[in-house]
PDB file of C-alpha atoms in Angstrom:
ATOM      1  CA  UNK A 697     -10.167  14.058 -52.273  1.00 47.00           C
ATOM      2  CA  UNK A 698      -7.153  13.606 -50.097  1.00 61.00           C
ATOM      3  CA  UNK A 699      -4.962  10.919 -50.080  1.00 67.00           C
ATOM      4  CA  UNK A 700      -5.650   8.091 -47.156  1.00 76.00           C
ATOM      5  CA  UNK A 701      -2.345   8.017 -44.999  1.00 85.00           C
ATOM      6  CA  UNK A 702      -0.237  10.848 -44.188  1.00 92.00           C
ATOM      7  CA  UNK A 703       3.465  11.875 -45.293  1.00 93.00           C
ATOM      8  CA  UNK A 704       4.865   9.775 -42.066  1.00 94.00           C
ATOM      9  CA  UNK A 705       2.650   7.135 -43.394  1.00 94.00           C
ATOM     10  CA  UNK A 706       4.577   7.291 -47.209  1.00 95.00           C
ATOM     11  CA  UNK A 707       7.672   7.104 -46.095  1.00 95.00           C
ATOM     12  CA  UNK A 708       8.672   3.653 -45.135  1.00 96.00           C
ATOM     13  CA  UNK A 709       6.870   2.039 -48.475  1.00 96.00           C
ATOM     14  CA  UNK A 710       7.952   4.544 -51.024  1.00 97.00           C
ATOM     15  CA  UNK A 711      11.237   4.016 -49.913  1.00 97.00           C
ATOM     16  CA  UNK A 712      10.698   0.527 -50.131  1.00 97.00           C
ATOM     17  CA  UNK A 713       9.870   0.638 -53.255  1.00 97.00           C
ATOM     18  CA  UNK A 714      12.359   3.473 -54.682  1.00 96.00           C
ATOM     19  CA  UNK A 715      15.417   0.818 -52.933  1.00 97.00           C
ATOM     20  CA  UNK A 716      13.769  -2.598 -54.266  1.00 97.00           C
ATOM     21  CA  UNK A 717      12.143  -2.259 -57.129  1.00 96.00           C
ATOM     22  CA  UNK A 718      12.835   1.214 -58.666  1.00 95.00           C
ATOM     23  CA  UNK A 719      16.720   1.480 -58.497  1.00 96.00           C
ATOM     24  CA  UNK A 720      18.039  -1.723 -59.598  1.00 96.00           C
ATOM     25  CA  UNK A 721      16.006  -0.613 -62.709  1.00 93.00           C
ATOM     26  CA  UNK A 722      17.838   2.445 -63.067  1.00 93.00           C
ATOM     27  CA  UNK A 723      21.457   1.197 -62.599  1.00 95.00           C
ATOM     28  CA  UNK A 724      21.098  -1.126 -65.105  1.00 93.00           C
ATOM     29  CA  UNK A 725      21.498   2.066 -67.302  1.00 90.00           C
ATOM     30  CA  UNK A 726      23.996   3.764 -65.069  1.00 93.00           C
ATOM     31  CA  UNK A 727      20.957   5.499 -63.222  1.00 93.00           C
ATOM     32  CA  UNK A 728      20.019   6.493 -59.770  1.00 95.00           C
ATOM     33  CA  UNK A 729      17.296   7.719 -57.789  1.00 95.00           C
ATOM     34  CA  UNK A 730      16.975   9.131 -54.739  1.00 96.00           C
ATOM     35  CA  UNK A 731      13.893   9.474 -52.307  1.00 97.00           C
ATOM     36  CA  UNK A 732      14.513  13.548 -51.283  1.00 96.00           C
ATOM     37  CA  UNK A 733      11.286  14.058 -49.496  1.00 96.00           C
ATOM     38  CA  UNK A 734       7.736  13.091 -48.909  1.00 95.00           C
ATOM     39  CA  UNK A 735       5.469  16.320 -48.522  1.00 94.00           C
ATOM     40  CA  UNK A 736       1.915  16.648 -48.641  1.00 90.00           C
ATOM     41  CA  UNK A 737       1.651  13.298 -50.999  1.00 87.00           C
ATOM     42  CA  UNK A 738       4.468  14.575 -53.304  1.00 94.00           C
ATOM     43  CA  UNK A 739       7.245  12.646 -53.829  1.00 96.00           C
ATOM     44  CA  UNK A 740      10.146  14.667 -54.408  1.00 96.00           C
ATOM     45  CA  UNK A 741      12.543  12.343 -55.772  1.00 96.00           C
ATOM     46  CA  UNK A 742      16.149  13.237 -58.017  1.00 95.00           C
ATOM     47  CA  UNK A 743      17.307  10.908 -60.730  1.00 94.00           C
ATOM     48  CA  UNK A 744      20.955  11.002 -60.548  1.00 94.00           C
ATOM     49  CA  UNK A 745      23.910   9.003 -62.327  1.00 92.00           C
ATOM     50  CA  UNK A 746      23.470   8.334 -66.127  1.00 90.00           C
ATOM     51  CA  UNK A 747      19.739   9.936 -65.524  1.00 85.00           C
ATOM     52  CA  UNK A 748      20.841  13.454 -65.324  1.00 87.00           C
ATOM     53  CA  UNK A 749      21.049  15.143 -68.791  1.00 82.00           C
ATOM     54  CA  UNK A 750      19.326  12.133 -70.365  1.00 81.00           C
ATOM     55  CA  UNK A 751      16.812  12.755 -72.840  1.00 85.00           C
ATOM     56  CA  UNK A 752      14.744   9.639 -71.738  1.00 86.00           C
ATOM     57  CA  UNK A 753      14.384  10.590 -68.116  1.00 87.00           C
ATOM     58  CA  UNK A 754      11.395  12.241 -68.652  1.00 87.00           C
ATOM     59  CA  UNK A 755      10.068   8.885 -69.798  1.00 89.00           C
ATOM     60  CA  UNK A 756      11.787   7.068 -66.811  1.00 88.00           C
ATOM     61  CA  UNK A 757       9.704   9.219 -64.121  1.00 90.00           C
ATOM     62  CA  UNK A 758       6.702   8.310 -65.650  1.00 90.00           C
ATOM     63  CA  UNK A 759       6.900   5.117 -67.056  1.00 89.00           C
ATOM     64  CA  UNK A 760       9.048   3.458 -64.251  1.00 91.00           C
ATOM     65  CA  UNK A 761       9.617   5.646 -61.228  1.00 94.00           C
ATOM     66  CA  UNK A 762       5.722   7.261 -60.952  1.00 95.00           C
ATOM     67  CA  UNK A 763       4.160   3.595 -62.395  1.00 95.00           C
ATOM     68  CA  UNK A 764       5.806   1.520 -59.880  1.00 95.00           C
ATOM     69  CA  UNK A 765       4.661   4.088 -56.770  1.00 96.00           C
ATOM     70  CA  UNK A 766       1.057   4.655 -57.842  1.00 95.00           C
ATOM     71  CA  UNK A 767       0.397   0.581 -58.508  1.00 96.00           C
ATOM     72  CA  UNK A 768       1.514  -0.155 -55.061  1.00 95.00           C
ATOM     73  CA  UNK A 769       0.831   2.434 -53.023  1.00 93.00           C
ATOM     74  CA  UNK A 770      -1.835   4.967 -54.389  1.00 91.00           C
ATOM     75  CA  UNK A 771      -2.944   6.025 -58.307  1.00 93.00           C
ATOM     76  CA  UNK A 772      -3.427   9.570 -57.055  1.00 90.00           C
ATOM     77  CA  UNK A 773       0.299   9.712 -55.855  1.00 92.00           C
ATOM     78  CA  UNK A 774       2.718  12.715 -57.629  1.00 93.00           C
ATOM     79  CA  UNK A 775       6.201  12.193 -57.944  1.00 94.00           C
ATOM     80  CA  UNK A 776       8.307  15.247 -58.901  1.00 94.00           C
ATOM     81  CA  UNK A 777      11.722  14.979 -59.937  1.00 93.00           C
ATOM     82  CA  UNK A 778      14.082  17.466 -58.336  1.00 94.00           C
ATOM     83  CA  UNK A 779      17.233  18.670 -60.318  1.00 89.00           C
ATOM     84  CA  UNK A 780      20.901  18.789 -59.205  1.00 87.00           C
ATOM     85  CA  UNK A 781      20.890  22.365 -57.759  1.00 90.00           C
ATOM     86  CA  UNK A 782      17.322  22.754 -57.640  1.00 91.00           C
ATOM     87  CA  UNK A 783      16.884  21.469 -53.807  1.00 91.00           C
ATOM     88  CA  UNK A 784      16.834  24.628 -52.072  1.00 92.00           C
ATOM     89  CA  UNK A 785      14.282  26.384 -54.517  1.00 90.00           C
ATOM     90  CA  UNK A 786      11.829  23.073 -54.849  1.00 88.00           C
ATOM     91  CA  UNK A 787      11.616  21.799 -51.329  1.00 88.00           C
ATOM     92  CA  UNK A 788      11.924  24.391 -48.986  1.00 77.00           C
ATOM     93  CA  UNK A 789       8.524  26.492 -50.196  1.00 59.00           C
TER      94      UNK A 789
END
């Protein structure tokens, strides 16, 4: 099953989300996120500030970043984190 809007269509409310809701979370900590790219329903996101090198960030994808998303936009949604460094290798396939 395919998801029911397209990339375009993710955009504006992941980003919404990732800005509102999702990164005033993080900075609390010293974190960051940022929304790299939208492609084919993945959300190719890259925790940044105190996230990088943390051991929890593992736990923050899921538990904050990927919960948020799939409550209120779509349960089927996957958000991959991208690495400093990692850009050209994970998003350009």
């Amino acid at each position: 099953m395919g998801m029911p809007f397209t990339d375009e269509d993710l955009q504006s409310p992941v980003s919404n989300i990732i800005t509102t809701k999702i990164a005033p979370m993080l900075a609390k900590d010293g974190g960051a996120i940022e929304l790299l790219q939208i492609k084919n329903a993945k959300v190719y996101v890259q925790l940044q500030g105190a996230c990088v090198g943390c051991a929890a960030s593992g736990s923050t994808l899921k538990f904050i970043v990927e919960k948020e998303l799939k409550a209120a936009i779509h349960p089927e949604l996957e958000i991959v984190n991208v690495p400093a460094g990692m850009e050209d290798e994970m998003l350009n396939d």
